Short mmCIF file of C-alpha atoms and ligand atoms in Angstrom, two decimals:
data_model
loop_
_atom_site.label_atom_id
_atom_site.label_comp_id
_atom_site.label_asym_id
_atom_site.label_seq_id
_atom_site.Cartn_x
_atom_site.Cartn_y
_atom_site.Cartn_z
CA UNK A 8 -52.28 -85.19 -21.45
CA UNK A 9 -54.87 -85.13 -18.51
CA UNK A 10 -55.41 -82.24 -16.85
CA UNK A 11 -55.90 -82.33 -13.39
CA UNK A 12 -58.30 -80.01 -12.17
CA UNK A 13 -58.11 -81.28 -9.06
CA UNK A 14 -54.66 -79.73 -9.11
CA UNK A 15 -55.41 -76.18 -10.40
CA UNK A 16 -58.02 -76.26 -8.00
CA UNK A 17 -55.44 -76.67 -5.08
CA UNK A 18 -53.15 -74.02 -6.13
CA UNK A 19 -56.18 -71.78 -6.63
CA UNK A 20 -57.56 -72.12 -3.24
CA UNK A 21 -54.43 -71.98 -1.85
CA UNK A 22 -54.34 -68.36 -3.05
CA UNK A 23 -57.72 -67.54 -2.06
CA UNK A 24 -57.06 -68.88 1.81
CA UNK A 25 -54.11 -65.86 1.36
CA UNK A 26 -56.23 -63.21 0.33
CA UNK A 27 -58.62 -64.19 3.13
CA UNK A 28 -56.23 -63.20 5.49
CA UNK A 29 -55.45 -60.10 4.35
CA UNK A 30 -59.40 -59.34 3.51
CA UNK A 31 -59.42 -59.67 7.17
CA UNK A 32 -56.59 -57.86 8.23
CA UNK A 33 -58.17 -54.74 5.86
CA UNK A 34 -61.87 -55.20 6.88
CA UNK A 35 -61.75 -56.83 9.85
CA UNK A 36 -64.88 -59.61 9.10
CA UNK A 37 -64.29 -62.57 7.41
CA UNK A 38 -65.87 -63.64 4.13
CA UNK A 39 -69.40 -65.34 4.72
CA UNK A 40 -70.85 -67.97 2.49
CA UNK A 41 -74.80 -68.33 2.82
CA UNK A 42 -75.83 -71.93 1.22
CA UNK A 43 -79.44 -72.99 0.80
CA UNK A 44 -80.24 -76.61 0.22
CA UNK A 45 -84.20 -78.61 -0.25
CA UNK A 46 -84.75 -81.93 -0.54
CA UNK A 47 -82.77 -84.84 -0.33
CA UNK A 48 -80.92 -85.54 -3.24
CA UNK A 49 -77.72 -87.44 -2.34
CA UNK A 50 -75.62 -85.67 -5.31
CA UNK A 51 -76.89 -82.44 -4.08
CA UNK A 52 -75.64 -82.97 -0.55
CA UNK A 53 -72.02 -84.27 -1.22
CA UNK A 54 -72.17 -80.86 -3.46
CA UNK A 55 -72.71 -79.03 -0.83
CA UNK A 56 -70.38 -80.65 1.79
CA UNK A 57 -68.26 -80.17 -0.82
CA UNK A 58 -68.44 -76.29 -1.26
CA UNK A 59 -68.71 -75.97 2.69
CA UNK A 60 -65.58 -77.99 3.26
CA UNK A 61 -63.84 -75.77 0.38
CA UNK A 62 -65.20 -72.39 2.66
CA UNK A 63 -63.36 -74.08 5.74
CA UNK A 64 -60.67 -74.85 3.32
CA UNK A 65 -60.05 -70.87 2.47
CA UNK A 66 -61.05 -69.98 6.15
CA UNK A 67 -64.58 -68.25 5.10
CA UNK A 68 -67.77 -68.59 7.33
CA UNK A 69 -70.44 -70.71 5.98
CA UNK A 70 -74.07 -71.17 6.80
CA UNK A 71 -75.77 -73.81 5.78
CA UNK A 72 -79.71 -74.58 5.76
CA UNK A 73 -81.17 -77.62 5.23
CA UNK A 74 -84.98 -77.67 3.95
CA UNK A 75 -87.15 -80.76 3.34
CA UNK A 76 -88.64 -81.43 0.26
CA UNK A 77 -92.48 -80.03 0.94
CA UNK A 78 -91.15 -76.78 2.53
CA UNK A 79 -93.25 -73.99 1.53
CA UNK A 80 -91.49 -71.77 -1.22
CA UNK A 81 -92.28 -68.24 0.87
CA UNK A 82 -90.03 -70.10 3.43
CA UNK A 83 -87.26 -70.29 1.35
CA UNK A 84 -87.32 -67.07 0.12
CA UNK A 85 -87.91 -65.22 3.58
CA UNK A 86 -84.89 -67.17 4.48
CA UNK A 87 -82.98 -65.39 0.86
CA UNK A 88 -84.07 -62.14 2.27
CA UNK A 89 -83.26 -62.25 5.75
CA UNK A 90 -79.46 -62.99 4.14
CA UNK A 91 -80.09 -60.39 1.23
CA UNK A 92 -80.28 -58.28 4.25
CA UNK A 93 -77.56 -59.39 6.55
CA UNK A 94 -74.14 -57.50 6.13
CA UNK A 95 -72.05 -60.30 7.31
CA UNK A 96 -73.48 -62.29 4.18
CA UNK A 97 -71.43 -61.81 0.91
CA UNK A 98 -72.75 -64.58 -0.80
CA UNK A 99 -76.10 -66.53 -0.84
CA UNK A 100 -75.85 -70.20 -3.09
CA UNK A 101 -79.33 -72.23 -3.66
CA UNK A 102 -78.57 -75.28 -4.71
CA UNK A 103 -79.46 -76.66 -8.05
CA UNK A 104 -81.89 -78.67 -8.84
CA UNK A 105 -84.94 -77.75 -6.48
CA UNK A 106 -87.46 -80.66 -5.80
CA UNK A 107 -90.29 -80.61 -8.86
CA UNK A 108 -92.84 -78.00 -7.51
CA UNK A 109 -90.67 -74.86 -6.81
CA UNK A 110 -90.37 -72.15 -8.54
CA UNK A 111 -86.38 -72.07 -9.32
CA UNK A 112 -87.05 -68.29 -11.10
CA UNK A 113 -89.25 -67.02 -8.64
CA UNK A 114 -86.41 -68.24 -5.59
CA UNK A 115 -83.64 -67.09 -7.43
CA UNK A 116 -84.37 -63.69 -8.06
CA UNK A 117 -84.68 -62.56 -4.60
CA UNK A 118 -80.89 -62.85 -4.31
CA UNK A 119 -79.26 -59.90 -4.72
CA UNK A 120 -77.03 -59.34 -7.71
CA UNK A 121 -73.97 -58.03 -5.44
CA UNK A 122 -74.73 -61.45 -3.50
CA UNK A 123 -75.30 -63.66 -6.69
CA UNK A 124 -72.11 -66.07 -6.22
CA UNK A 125 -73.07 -68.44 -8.62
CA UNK A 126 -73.90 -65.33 -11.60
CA UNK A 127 -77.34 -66.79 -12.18
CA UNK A 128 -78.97 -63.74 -12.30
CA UNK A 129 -80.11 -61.84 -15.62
CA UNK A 130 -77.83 -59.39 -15.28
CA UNK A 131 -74.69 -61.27 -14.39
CA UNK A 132 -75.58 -63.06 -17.71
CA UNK A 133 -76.17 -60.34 -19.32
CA UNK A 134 -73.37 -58.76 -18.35
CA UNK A 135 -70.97 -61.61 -19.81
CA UNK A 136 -72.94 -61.22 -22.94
CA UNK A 137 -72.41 -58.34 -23.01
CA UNK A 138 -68.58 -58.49 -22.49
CA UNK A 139 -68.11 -57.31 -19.83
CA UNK A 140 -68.21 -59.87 -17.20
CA UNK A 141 -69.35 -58.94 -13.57
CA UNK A 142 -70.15 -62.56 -11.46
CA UNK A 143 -69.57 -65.45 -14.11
CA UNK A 144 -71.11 -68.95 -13.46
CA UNK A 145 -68.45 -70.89 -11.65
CA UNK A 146 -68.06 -74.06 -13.97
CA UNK A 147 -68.00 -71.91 -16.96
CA UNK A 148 -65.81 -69.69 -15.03
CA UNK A 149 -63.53 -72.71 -14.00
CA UNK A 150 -63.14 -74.37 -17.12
CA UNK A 151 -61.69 -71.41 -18.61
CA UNK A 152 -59.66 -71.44 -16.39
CA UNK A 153 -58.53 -74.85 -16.86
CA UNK A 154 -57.79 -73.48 -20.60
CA UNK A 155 -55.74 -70.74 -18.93
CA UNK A 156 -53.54 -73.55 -17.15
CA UNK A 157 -52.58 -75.98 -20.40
CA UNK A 158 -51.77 -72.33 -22.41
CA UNK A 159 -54.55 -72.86 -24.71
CA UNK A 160 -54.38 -70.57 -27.64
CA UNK A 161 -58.39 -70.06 -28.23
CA UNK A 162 -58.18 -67.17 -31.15
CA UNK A 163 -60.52 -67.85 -33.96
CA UNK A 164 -60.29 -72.06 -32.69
CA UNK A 165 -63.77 -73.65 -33.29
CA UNK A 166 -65.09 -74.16 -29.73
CA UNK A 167 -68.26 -76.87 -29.87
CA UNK A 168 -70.53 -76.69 -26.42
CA UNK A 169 -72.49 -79.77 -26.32
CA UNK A 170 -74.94 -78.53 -24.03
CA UNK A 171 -77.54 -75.07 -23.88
CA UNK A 172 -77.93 -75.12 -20.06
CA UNK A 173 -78.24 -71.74 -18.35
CA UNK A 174 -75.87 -72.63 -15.93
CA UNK A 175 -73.07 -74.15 -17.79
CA UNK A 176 -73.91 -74.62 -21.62
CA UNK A 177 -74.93 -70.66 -22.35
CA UNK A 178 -72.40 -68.88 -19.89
CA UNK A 179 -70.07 -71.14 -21.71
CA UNK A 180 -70.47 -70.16 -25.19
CA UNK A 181 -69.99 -66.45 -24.14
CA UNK A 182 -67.18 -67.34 -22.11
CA UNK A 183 -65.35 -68.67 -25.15
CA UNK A 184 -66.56 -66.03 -27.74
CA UNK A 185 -65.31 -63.43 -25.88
CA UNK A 186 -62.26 -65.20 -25.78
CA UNK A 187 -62.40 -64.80 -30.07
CA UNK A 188 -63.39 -68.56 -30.47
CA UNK A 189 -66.23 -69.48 -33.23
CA UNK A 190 -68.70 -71.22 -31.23
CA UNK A 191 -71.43 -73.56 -31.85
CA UNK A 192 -74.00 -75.03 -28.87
CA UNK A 193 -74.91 -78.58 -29.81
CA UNK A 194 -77.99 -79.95 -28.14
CA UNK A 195 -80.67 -82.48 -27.55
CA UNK A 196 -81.81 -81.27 -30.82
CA UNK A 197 -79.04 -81.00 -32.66
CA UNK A 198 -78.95 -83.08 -35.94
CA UNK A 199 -75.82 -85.41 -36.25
CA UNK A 200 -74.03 -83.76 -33.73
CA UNK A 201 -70.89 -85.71 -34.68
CA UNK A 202 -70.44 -83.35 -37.81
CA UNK A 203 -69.67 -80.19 -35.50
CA UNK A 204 -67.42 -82.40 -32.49
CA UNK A 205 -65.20 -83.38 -35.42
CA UNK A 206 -64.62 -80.09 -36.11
CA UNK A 207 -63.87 -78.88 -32.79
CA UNK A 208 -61.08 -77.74 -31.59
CA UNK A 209 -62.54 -77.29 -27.92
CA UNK A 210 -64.99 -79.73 -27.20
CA UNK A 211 -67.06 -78.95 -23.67
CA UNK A 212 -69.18 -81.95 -22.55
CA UNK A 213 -71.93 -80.98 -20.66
CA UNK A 214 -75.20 -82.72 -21.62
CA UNK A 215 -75.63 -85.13 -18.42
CA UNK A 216 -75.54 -88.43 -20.60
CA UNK A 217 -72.62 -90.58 -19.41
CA UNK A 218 -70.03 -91.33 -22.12
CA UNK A 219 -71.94 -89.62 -24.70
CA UNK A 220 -68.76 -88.25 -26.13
CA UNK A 221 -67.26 -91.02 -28.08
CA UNK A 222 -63.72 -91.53 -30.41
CA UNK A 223 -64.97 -91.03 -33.53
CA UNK A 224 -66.53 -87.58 -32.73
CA UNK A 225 -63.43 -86.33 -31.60
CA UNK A 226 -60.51 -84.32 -33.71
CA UNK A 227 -57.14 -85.86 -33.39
CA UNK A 228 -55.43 -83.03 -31.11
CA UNK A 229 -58.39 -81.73 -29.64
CA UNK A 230 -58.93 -80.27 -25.94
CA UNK A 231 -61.70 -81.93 -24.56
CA UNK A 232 -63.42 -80.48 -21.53
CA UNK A 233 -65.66 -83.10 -19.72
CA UNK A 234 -68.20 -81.25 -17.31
CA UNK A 235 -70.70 -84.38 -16.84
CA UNK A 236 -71.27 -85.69 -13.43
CA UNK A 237 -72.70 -89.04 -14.01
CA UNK A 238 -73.42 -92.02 -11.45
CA UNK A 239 -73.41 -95.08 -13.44
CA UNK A 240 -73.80 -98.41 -11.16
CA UNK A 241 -72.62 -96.61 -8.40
CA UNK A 242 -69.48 -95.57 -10.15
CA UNK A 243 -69.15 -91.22 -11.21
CA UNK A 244 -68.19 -90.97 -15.00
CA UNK A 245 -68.16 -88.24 -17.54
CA UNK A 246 -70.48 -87.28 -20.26
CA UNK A 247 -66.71 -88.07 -22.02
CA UNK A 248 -66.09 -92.03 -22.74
CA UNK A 249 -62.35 -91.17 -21.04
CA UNK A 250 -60.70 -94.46 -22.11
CA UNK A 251 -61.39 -94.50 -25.49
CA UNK A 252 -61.37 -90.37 -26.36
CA UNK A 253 -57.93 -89.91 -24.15
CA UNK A 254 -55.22 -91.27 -26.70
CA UNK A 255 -57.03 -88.62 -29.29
CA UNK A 256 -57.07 -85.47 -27.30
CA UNK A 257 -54.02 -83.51 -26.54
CA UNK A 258 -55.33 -82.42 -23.04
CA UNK A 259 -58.10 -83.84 -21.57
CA UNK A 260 -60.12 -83.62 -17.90
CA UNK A 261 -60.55 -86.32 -16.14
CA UNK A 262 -64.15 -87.25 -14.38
CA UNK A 263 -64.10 -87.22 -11.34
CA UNK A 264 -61.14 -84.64 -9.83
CA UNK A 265 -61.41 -82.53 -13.69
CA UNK A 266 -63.83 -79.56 -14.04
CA UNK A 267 -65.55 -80.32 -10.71
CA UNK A 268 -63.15 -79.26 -8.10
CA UNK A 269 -62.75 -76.29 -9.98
CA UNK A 270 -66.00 -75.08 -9.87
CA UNK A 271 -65.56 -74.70 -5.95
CA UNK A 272 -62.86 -73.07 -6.43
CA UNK A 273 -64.65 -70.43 -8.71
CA UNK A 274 -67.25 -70.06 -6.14
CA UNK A 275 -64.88 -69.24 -3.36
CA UNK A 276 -63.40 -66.72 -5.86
CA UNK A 277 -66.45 -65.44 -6.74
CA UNK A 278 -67.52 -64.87 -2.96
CA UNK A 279 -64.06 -63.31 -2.11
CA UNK A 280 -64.88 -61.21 -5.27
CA UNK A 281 -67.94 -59.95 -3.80
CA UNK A 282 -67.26 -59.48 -0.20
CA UNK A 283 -64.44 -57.03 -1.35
CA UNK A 284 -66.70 -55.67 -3.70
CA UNK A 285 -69.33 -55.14 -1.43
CA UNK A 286 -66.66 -52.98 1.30
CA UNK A 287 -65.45 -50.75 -1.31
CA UNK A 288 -69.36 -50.05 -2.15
CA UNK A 289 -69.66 -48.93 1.94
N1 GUN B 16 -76.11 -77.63 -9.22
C1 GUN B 16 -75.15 -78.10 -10.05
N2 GUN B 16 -74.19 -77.18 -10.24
C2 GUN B 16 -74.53 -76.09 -9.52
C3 GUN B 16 -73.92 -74.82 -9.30
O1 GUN B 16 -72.85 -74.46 -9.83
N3 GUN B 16 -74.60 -73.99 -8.46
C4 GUN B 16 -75.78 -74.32 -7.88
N4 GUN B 16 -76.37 -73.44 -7.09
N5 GUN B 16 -76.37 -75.50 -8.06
C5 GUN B 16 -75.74 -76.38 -8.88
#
């Protein structure tokens, strides 16, 4: 079966764009996205049109700001704390990957937790390893709940992460402990890899090497996740090879309109999260 995300994703912000509403009916302000971008990375920019069309979508505010590769870094971050200090701000998003030179740790940090959308920050990973989940990464977030959607019954499955990325891979493998899966993170380092996918019965792809996930690595009846972005020849595919993994899997997400729609929906969650959060803190 392929799973739609694209779908989910619809039904999802569908329910955010309601809660707006009443979030502004209650507080009178409407939910304010803050989204930093540098450089000119084509992928990076139809991201970010992306997740400002989704905040038009839902009926948020956005700000965008567009830097050129070359901007100084104290820039940037005067910019993060001019919004760290602005009320109307509930969220603040830098996109990822900076241009080589900048200091991704020494940007990030001067976002505020209570304004951390995309639950980057130490302690929003530290609280989900700690179980008890505060902001959670949004494709992390959104693939579980993609798992949520098909029913999937995750006690004590084996859950194999191919990738130990900060942003997806890690957050990830918490994600699906706490949910009572066994986990193991496969990675660039990872001997024969193959002997843990064919054990899996949760594969997530996320290692950024397109159709790196072939047939024979995959359990018959497995649910295979696919969170690669890949351009290949001009064409987006998966870090899943869909065609020939798809008659093995009993759900699978497609590349594109799977995991990545979803993770704008997570992030319009998470800054609907926070802007309610941040009036019941006044
Ligand atoms: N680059 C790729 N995915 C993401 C994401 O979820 N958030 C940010 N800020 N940058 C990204």
């Amino acid at each position: 079966m392929i799973v739609s995300g694209k779908e989910v994703a619809a039904k999802n912000l569908e329910k955010i764009a309601e809660q707006t509403k009443e979030f502004e009916k209650k507080y009178l302000r409407t939910p304010t996205l803050a989204v930093i971008i540098v450089g000119e990375d084509p992928a990076s920019q139809t991201y970010v049109r992306n997740k400002i069309n989704g905040c038009k979508q839902v009926g948020f505010n956005s700000l965008s700001y567009e830097y050129p590769d070359g901007t100084a870094q104290d820039e940037i971050i005067a910019k993060i704390k001019q919004l760290a200090d602005d009320s109307s701000v509930d969220g603040i998003l830098v996109q990822l990957p900076l241009p080589k030179g900048y200091d991704e740790e020494k940007i990030l940090a001067n976002i505020p937790d209570s304004k951390d959308v995309d639950g980057f920050n130490a302690s929003n990973i530290g609280a989900l390893c700690l179980n008890r989940p505060l902001t959670v990464s949004c494709t992390p977030l959104g693939v579980m709940k993609i798992l949520e959607y098909i029913g999937a019954d995750l006690r004590g499955k084996n859950a194999v992460v191919l990738g130990r990325s900060n942003t997806v891979g890690k957050p990830m493998a918490m994600l699906l402990l706490n949910a009572d899966c066994s986990v193991t993170v496969c990675h660039s380092k990872t001997v024969n890899i193959a002997d843990y996918t064919k054990n899996a019965d949760i594969l997530i792809a996320a290692v950024g090497r397109p159709r790196f996930v072939t047939a024979d690595m995959v359990k018959e009846g497995a649910i295979v996740i696919d969170v690669g972005i890949n351009r290949v020849d001009g064409k987006l595919c998966g870090d899943v090879d869909f065609e020939g993994v798809e008659p093995k899997a009993s759900y699978i997400t497609p590349v594109p309109g799977g995991v990545g729609p979803m993770t704008i929906s997570m992030l319009l969650y998470n800054t609907l999260a926070s802007a309610v959060a941040r009036e019941n803190e006044r």
